[in-house]
Short mmCIF file of C-alpha atoms in Angstrom, two decimals:
data_model
loop_
_atom_site.label_atom_id
_atom_site.label_comp_id
_atom_site.label_asym_id
_atom_site.label_seq_id
_atom_site.Cartn_x
_atom_site.Cartn_y
_atom_site.Cartn_z
CA UNK A 10 -46.66 10.35 -6.57
CA UNK A 11 -44.34 9.85 -9.50
CA UNK A 12 -43.71 6.25 -10.51
CA UNK A 13 -40.27 4.98 -9.70
CA UNK A 14 -38.26 4.36 -12.82
CA UNK A 15 -37.54 0.67 -13.32
CA UNK A 16 -33.84 -0.15 -13.37
CA UNK A 17 -32.49 -1.37 -16.68
CA UNK A 18 -31.21 -4.93 -16.38
CA UNK A 19 -29.25 -7.31 -18.56
CA UNK A 20 -32.57 -8.93 -19.53
CA UNK A 21 -33.77 -5.64 -21.03
CA UNK A 22 -30.58 -5.36 -23.06
CA UNK A 23 -30.90 -8.95 -24.31
CA UNK A 24 -34.52 -8.42 -25.30
CA UNK A 25 -33.78 -5.14 -27.09
CA UNK A 26 -30.82 -6.61 -28.99
CA UNK A 27 -32.63 -9.87 -29.70
CA UNK A 28 -29.85 -12.02 -28.26
CA UNK A 29 -29.37 -14.38 -25.32
CA UNK A 30 -28.35 -13.33 -21.83
CA UNK A 31 -25.09 -15.23 -22.29
CA UNK A 32 -24.24 -13.17 -25.37
CA UNK A 33 -24.80 -9.91 -23.52
CA UNK A 34 -22.65 -11.22 -20.66
CA UNK A 35 -19.82 -12.11 -23.07
CA UNK A 36 -19.92 -8.61 -24.59
CA UNK A 37 -19.97 -6.92 -21.15
CA UNK A 38 -17.01 -9.02 -20.03
CA UNK A 39 -15.13 -8.40 -23.28
CA UNK A 40 -14.73 -12.12 -23.85
CA UNK A 41 -13.37 -13.56 -27.11
CA UNK A 42 -15.37 -15.38 -29.79
CA UNK A 43 -18.04 -12.70 -30.11
CA UNK A 44 -18.59 -11.49 -33.67
CA UNK A 45 -17.92 -7.75 -34.20
CA UNK A 46 -21.41 -7.17 -35.55
CA UNK A 47 -22.89 -8.84 -32.47
CA UNK A 48 -20.78 -6.63 -30.19
CA UNK A 49 -22.02 -3.53 -32.02
CA UNK A 50 -25.60 -4.68 -31.75
CA UNK A 51 -25.42 -5.33 -28.02
CA UNK A 52 -23.47 -2.13 -27.37
CA UNK A 53 -26.09 -0.14 -29.28
CA UNK A 54 -28.79 -1.52 -26.96
CA UNK A 55 -26.65 -0.78 -23.91
CA UNK A 56 -26.19 2.82 -25.04
CA UNK A 57 -29.84 3.27 -25.94
CA UNK A 58 -31.17 1.90 -22.66
CA UNK A 59 -28.48 3.51 -20.50
CA UNK A 60 -27.56 0.16 -19.00
CA UNK A 61 -24.73 0.08 -16.43
CA UNK A 62 -23.26 -3.43 -15.97
CA UNK A 63 -23.47 -4.72 -12.42
CA UNK A 64 -21.11 -7.12 -10.74
CA UNK A 65 -23.90 -9.70 -10.74
CA UNK A 66 -24.21 -9.40 -14.50
CA UNK A 67 -20.49 -9.70 -14.97
CA UNK A 68 -20.52 -12.87 -12.90
CA UNK A 69 -23.04 -14.56 -15.15
CA UNK A 70 -20.28 -16.28 -17.09
CA UNK A 71 -19.48 -18.11 -13.86
CA UNK A 72 -15.72 -17.97 -14.34
CA UNK A 73 -14.89 -14.64 -12.69
CA UNK A 74 -16.20 -12.39 -9.96
CA UNK A 75 -14.55 -9.26 -11.41
CA UNK A 76 -13.55 -8.30 -7.91
CA UNK A 77 -10.14 -7.70 -6.32
CA UNK A 78 -9.98 -7.84 -2.53
CA UNK A 79 -7.37 -5.86 -0.57
CA UNK A 80 -6.73 -6.87 3.03
CA UNK A 81 -5.31 -4.31 5.43
CA UNK A 82 -4.35 -4.52 9.11
CA UNK A 83 -7.46 -3.93 11.17
CA UNK A 84 -5.99 -2.60 14.42
CA UNK A 85 -3.51 -0.17 12.87
CA UNK A 86 -5.93 1.08 10.20
CA UNK A 87 -8.71 1.84 12.69
CA UNK A 88 -6.24 3.50 15.06
CA UNK A 89 -4.99 5.72 12.22
CA UNK A 90 -8.52 6.66 11.17
CA UNK A 91 -9.58 7.51 14.71
CA UNK A 92 -6.45 9.55 15.36
CA UNK A 93 -7.01 11.53 12.13
CA UNK A 94 -3.29 12.16 11.90
CA UNK A 95 -2.97 12.33 8.13
CA UNK A 96 -1.88 8.74 7.46
CA UNK A 97 -2.80 8.11 3.83
CA UNK A 98 -1.72 4.50 3.23
CA UNK A 99 -5.30 3.31 2.60
CA UNK A 100 -6.08 6.39 0.49
CA UNK A 101 -3.09 5.78 -1.74
CA UNK A 102 -3.82 2.07 -1.99
CA UNK A 103 -7.37 2.83 -3.09
CA UNK A 104 -6.17 5.48 -5.53
CA UNK A 105 -3.94 3.05 -7.39
CA UNK A 106 -6.04 -0.07 -6.94
CA UNK A 107 -9.50 1.29 -7.63
CA UNK A 108 -8.53 3.32 -10.69
CA UNK A 109 -6.75 0.34 -12.24
CA UNK A 110 -9.66 -1.96 -11.42
CA UNK A 111 -12.03 0.50 -13.03
CA UNK A 112 -9.91 0.63 -16.18
CA UNK A 113 -10.07 -3.15 -16.43
CA UNK A 114 -13.79 -3.54 -15.67
CA UNK A 115 -13.23 -4.76 -12.10
CA UNK A 116 -14.20 -3.59 -8.63
CA UNK A 117 -11.96 -3.31 -5.57
CA UNK A 118 -13.02 -3.86 -1.98
CA UNK A 119 -10.99 -3.40 1.21
CA UNK A 120 -11.42 -5.65 4.23
CA UNK A 121 -9.80 -5.08 7.61
CA UNK A 122 -8.42 -8.24 9.22
CA UNK A 123 -6.64 -8.68 12.55
CA UNK A 124 -3.58 -10.73 11.62
CA UNK A 125 -3.02 -11.63 15.30
CA UNK A 126 -6.51 -13.05 15.79
CA UNK A 127 -6.85 -16.75 16.61
CA UNK A 128 -9.81 -16.74 14.24
CA UNK A 129 -8.05 -15.15 11.26
CA UNK A 130 -8.52 -18.23 9.06
CA UNK A 131 -12.24 -18.51 9.85
CA UNK A 132 -12.74 -14.77 9.38
CA UNK A 133 -10.94 -14.73 6.06
CA UNK A 134 -12.65 -17.91 4.84
CA UNK A 135 -16.05 -16.31 5.42
CA UNK A 136 -14.99 -13.17 3.54
CA UNK A 137 -13.69 -15.18 0.58
CA UNK A 138 -16.81 -17.33 0.46
CA UNK A 139 -19.03 -14.25 0.39
CA UNK A 140 -17.04 -12.22 -2.14
CA UNK A 141 -15.31 -14.89 -4.25
CA UNK A 142 -12.54 -12.49 -5.33
CA UNK A 143 -10.49 -13.10 -8.46
CA UNK A 144 -7.40 -11.94 -6.60
CA UNK A 145 -6.26 -10.67 -3.22
CA UNK A 146 -3.79 -7.96 -2.24
CA UNK A 147 -2.10 -8.52 1.11
CA UNK A 148 -0.44 -5.61 2.93
CA UNK A 149 1.99 -5.82 5.88
CA UNK A 150 1.92 -7.66 8.23
CA UNK A 151 -0.57 -9.99 6.49
CA UNK A 152 1.89 -10.43 3.63
CA UNK A 153 4.00 -12.85 5.64
CA UNK A 154 1.34 -14.49 7.79
CA UNK A 155 1.44 -18.20 6.80
CA UNK A 156 -2.12 -18.75 8.05
CA UNK A 157 -3.34 -16.24 5.46
CA UNK A 158 -1.01 -17.08 2.58
CA UNK A 159 -1.53 -20.85 2.94
CA UNK A 160 -5.30 -20.39 3.01
CA UNK A 161 -5.28 -18.39 -0.22
CA UNK A 162 -2.90 -20.88 -1.86
CA UNK A 163 -5.17 -23.81 -0.94
CA UNK A 164 -8.13 -22.00 -2.48
CA UNK A 165 -6.10 -21.36 -5.66
CA UNK A 166 -6.73 -17.64 -5.37
CA UNK A 167 -3.92 -15.53 -6.90
CA UNK A 168 -2.56 -12.97 -4.47
CA UNK A 169 0.09 -10.28 -4.16
CA UNK A 170 2.21 -9.90 -1.02
CA UNK A 171 3.14 -6.23 -0.65
CA UNK A 172 6.07 -5.79 1.71
CA UNK A 173 7.32 -9.34 1.34
CA UNK A 174 10.25 -11.00 -0.39
CA UNK A 175 9.93 -14.39 1.29
CA UNK A 176 9.67 -17.46 -0.94
CA UNK A 177 6.24 -19.03 -1.19
CA UNK A 178 2.93 -18.72 -3.00
CA UNK A 179 1.68 -15.43 -4.37
CA UNK A 180 3.74 -12.69 -5.99
CA UNK A 181 6.09 -10.85 -3.59
CA UNK A 182 6.18 -7.08 -4.02
CA UNK A 183 8.25 -4.34 -2.42
CA UNK A 184 8.63 -0.58 -2.70
CA UNK A 185 12.42 -0.74 -2.65
CA UNK A 186 12.78 -0.07 1.07
CA UNK A 187 16.55 -0.68 1.05
CA UNK A 188 16.89 1.65 -1.93
CA UNK A 189 14.86 4.40 -0.27
CA UNK A 190 16.75 4.15 3.03
CA UNK A 191 20.01 4.34 1.11
CA UNK A 192 18.75 7.39 -0.83
CA UNK A 193 18.01 9.24 2.39
CA UNK A 194 21.33 8.27 3.92
CA UNK A 195 23.32 9.27 0.82
CA UNK A 196 21.50 12.62 0.79
CA UNK A 197 22.53 13.28 4.37
CA UNK A 198 26.10 12.10 3.77
CA UNK A 199 26.32 14.51 0.82
CA UNK A 200 25.41 17.30 3.26
CA UNK A 201 28.38 16.44 5.45
CA UNK A 202 26.62 14.40 8.14
CA UNK A 203 28.61 11.54 9.62
CA UNK A 204 26.46 10.70 12.66
CA UNK A 205 23.17 9.66 11.06
CA UNK A 206 20.62 8.05 13.37
CA UNK A 207 17.88 5.69 12.26
CA UNK A 208 14.50 5.07 13.91
CA UNK A 209 13.29 1.71 12.59
CA UNK A 210 9.87 0.10 12.67
CA UNK A 211 8.81 -2.99 14.66
CA UNK A 212 10.42 -6.36 14.01
CA UNK A 213 7.15 -7.99 12.88
CA UNK A 214 7.40 -5.94 9.67
CA UNK A 215 10.07 -7.40 7.39
CA UNK A 216 10.36 -4.07 5.61
CA UNK A 217 11.57 -2.50 8.86
CA UNK A 218 14.65 -4.69 8.63
CA UNK A 219 15.18 -3.93 4.95
CA UNK A 220 15.26 -0.22 5.74
CA UNK A 221 17.93 -0.81 8.36
CA UNK A 222 19.88 -2.80 5.75
CA UNK A 223 19.71 0.09 3.27
CA UNK A 224 20.84 2.61 5.88
CA UNK A 225 23.68 0.38 7.05
CA UNK A 226 24.85 -0.30 3.49
CA UNK A 227 24.94 3.40 2.60
CA UNK A 228 26.73 4.26 5.83
CA UNK A 229 29.26 1.50 5.22
CA UNK A 230 29.82 2.66 1.66
CA UNK A 231 30.64 6.12 3.04
CA UNK A 232 32.99 4.63 5.64
CA UNK A 233 30.75 5.66 8.53
CA UNK A 234 29.84 3.75 11.67
CA UNK A 235 26.27 2.83 12.62
CA UNK A 236 27.11 1.71 16.16
CA UNK A 237 24.52 2.87 18.74
CA UNK A 238 22.69 4.88 16.07
CA UNK A 239 19.59 2.70 15.56
CA UNK A 240 16.47 2.65 17.74
CA UNK A 241 13.13 0.95 17.11
CA UNK A 242 9.59 2.25 17.35
CA UNK A 243 6.15 0.97 16.35
CA UNK A 244 5.54 3.64 13.66
CA UNK A 245 3.53 5.68 16.19
CA UNK A 246 4.25 9.14 17.65
CA UNK A 247 4.96 8.11 21.24
CA UNK A 248 7.42 5.41 20.22
CA UNK A 249 9.09 7.96 17.95
CA UNK A 250 9.55 10.32 20.91
CA UNK A 251 11.21 7.58 22.97
CA UNK A 252 13.49 6.59 20.10
CA UNK A 253 14.47 10.19 19.30
CA UNK A 254 15.27 10.90 22.95
CA UNK A 255 17.37 7.73 23.14
CA UNK A 256 19.37 8.80 20.09
CA UNK A 257 19.83 12.38 21.22
CA UNK A 258 20.87 11.24 24.70
CA UNK A 259 23.92 9.48 23.26
CA UNK A 260 27.32 10.84 24.37
CA UNK A 261 27.88 11.66 20.69
CA UNK A 262 24.33 12.26 19.37
CA UNK A 263 23.45 12.15 15.69
CA UNK A 264 23.27 15.34 13.63
CA UNK A 265 20.64 13.78 11.39
CA UNK A 266 17.84 11.27 11.96
CA UNK A 267 15.87 9.17 9.46
CA UNK A 268 12.51 8.11 10.93
CA UNK A 269 10.64 5.13 9.46
CA UNK A 270 7.23 6.79 9.53
CA UNK A 271 5.74 10.26 9.34
CA UNK A 272 4.52 10.06 12.94
CA UNK A 273 7.97 9.14 14.22
CA UNK A 274 9.46 11.97 12.16
CA UNK A 275 6.96 14.41 13.68
CA UNK A 276 7.91 13.09 17.10
CA UNK A 277 11.58 13.72 16.31
CA UNK A 278 10.74 17.34 15.44
CA UNK A 279 8.90 17.68 18.76
CA UNK A 280 11.83 16.28 20.74
CA UNK A 281 14.23 18.60 18.92
CA UNK A 282 12.07 21.61 19.84
CA UNK A 283 11.84 20.64 23.50
CA UNK A 284 15.65 20.47 23.62
CA UNK A 285 16.16 23.79 21.89
CA UNK A 286 17.60 22.20 18.73
CA UNK A 287 16.96 24.03 15.48
CA UNK A 288 15.89 21.93 12.47
CA UNK A 289 17.78 21.77 10.16
CA UNK A 290 20.63 23.90 11.60
CA UNK A 291 21.31 21.59 14.56
CA UNK A 292 19.50 18.45 13.42
CA UNK A 293 18.38 17.26 9.98
CA UNK A 294 15.28 15.03 9.86
CA UNK A 295 13.96 12.73 7.11
CA UNK A 296 10.53 11.04 7.12
CA UNK A 297 10.02 7.63 5.50
CA UNK A 298 6.44 8.65 4.66
CA UNK A 299 5.49 11.49 2.36
CA UNK A 300 2.06 11.91 3.93
CA UNK A 301 0.08 15.17 3.55
CA UNK A 302 1.17 16.38 7.00
CA UNK A 303 4.90 16.41 6.33
CA UNK A 304 4.58 19.27 3.84
CA UNK A 305 3.10 21.59 6.47
CA UNK A 306 5.50 21.09 9.38
CA UNK A 307 7.97 23.82 10.30
CA UNK A 308 10.19 23.30 8.47
CA UNK A 309 8.54 21.05 5.84
CA UNK A 310 9.97 17.54 6.12
CA UNK A 311 12.28 15.99 3.57
CA UNK A 312 10.55 12.67 2.87
CA UNK A 313 10.83 9.36 1.09
CA UNK A 314 7.85 9.06 -1.21
CA UNK A 315 6.77 5.43 -1.12
CA UNK A 316 4.94 4.49 -4.33
CA UNK A 317 1.90 3.02 -2.59
CA UNK A 318 -0.59 3.88 -5.35
CA UNK A 319 1.72 2.63 -8.11
CA UNK A 320 2.37 -0.61 -6.20
CA UNK A 321 -1.34 -1.26 -5.65
CA UNK A 322 -2.01 -0.54 -9.33
CA UNK A 323 0.72 -2.97 -10.38
CA UNK A 324 -0.64 -5.61 -8.01
CA UNK A 325 -4.09 -5.29 -9.60
CA UNK A 326 -2.63 -5.65 -13.09
CA UNK A 327 -0.65 -8.74 -12.12
CA UNK A 328 -3.65 -10.39 -10.46
CA UNK A 329 -5.99 -9.74 -13.38
CA UNK A 330 -3.42 -10.88 -15.94
CA UNK A 331 -2.47 -13.96 -13.90
CA UNK A 332 -5.46 -15.78 -15.38
CA UNK A 333 -3.54 -16.04 -18.65
CA UNK A 334 0.06 -15.15 -17.77
CA UNK A 335 0.48 -16.60 -14.27
CA UNK A 336 2.27 -14.69 -11.52
CA UNK A 337 5.97 -13.79 -11.55
CA UNK A 338 8.09 -15.76 -9.09
CA UNK A 339 10.71 -13.09 -8.47
CA UNK A 340 9.86 -10.08 -6.28
CA UNK A 341 8.32 -7.17 -8.15
CA UNK A 342 9.90 -3.88 -7.08
CA UNK A 343 8.26 -0.48 -7.57
CA UNK A 344 10.73 2.25 -6.66
CA UNK A 345 9.92 5.55 -4.96
CA UNK A 346 11.93 8.75 -4.64
CA UNK A 347 13.38 11.26 -2.21
CA UNK A 348 11.56 14.60 -1.93
CA UNK A 349 13.92 17.21 -0.50
CA UNK A 350 12.37 19.96 1.63
CA UNK A 351 13.51 22.27 4.39
CA UNK A 352 14.25 19.79 7.21
CA UNK A 353 17.66 18.78 5.87
CA UNK A 354 20.73 20.99 5.46
CA UNK A 355 24.48 20.89 5.62
CA UNK A 356 25.88 19.68 8.93
CA UNK A 357 27.01 22.65 10.96
CA UNK A 358 30.41 22.74 12.64
CA UNK A 359 28.60 23.24 15.95
CA UNK A 360 26.44 20.13 15.44
CA UNK A 361 29.30 17.94 14.19
CA UNK A 362 31.61 19.15 16.90
#
C-alpha cells in the first residue's frame, strides 16, 4: 500500500525558510513590519513545498479569525431549498461574499438561525464562540432583531445589517428597494397604465414597506391613485395567488401588477391564465426578483434585479476594513436595475376600459 503523503504544515515552511512560526504567520496574513527579503524567503518556501495556508495557521497571530459569518433565516431558507423553486438568494449571497472573502484571504460561512426562536441568543452565542468570526452579515429579518444586534454589539463584533435602515449598531445596508419599486412603477406608467397593483411582502420585513413607499411615490408623482391597489403576501406562491385574486376581483381591477417576489409573480401569471387574461395584452406583470425561473416563464417576466451579490461583497469589504476604518454610520445603498422582458406592454384600450 502506498504511503500517505504527509500534509505540509506551517512548521515545515518555517523550518525550510529558517524562520520562526510567527514570521511565517505574519507573511501569510500580509501583516506589516515584515522585511521584503523575509517575505520573499518565506514565499519561496511556500511555493517550493506547495503549502496552502489553513484557517488555523492564519489564526496564529491571535488577533483575527479570518472568517466572515453570514446568518440567514432558517425556516425560509430550508423551505426554499426543499421546494426547489429556483430561489437564488443564498446562491447570490455566496457568490458575492465568498469571492470577495477569497480575494482578501478570508473564508465565509453561512449559518441558518430561526429569528423567532426563544433560544436565538443562546444559539447564536454558541456559534460565535465556536467560530469567532471577524464580522457578521445579517440578512432579513435578522437585520432588525434587537436580540441578535444587541448580542453582536456587546461582543464588539462588527456586523452589517442588510435590509435595514434603523439606527443602531452595525452598518445598515439596503438594495434601494424604494428606488426599484419606483423604477417598475415608472416603467408601467410610461406604457400607459394607470391602475397599477402592488403585492407587498409581510410586515415583519422592513423592506416590504419601503417597496410600498417607492410604488406610492411614483404613482403620486404621476398623479395616479393607489387606493385599494395594494395587497400583502408572505413572498410565497399561495399568498401570491390570494393577493392577485383580491386585486383582480376589484370593481376596477389593475391592468398591471408588481409582485414583491418571484413566487408571487409566478402566482399572478397563474391567476391571469385561469381567468383567461393574456399577459401582457390584458395584464402586465413585474417580478421583484430576477431569479433564474423568471426568464423561462411564458412570457418571460420583466424583473427588478436586486444586487444581492454586490451587496454581500460590499458588506464583506466593509467588515474587513472596519478593523482600521470603522463602519459607516449612514446606510450603504447598492442599487439594482430593471430588466425588461415580455411580461410588460402598453396598456390596451380593452384593459384600461
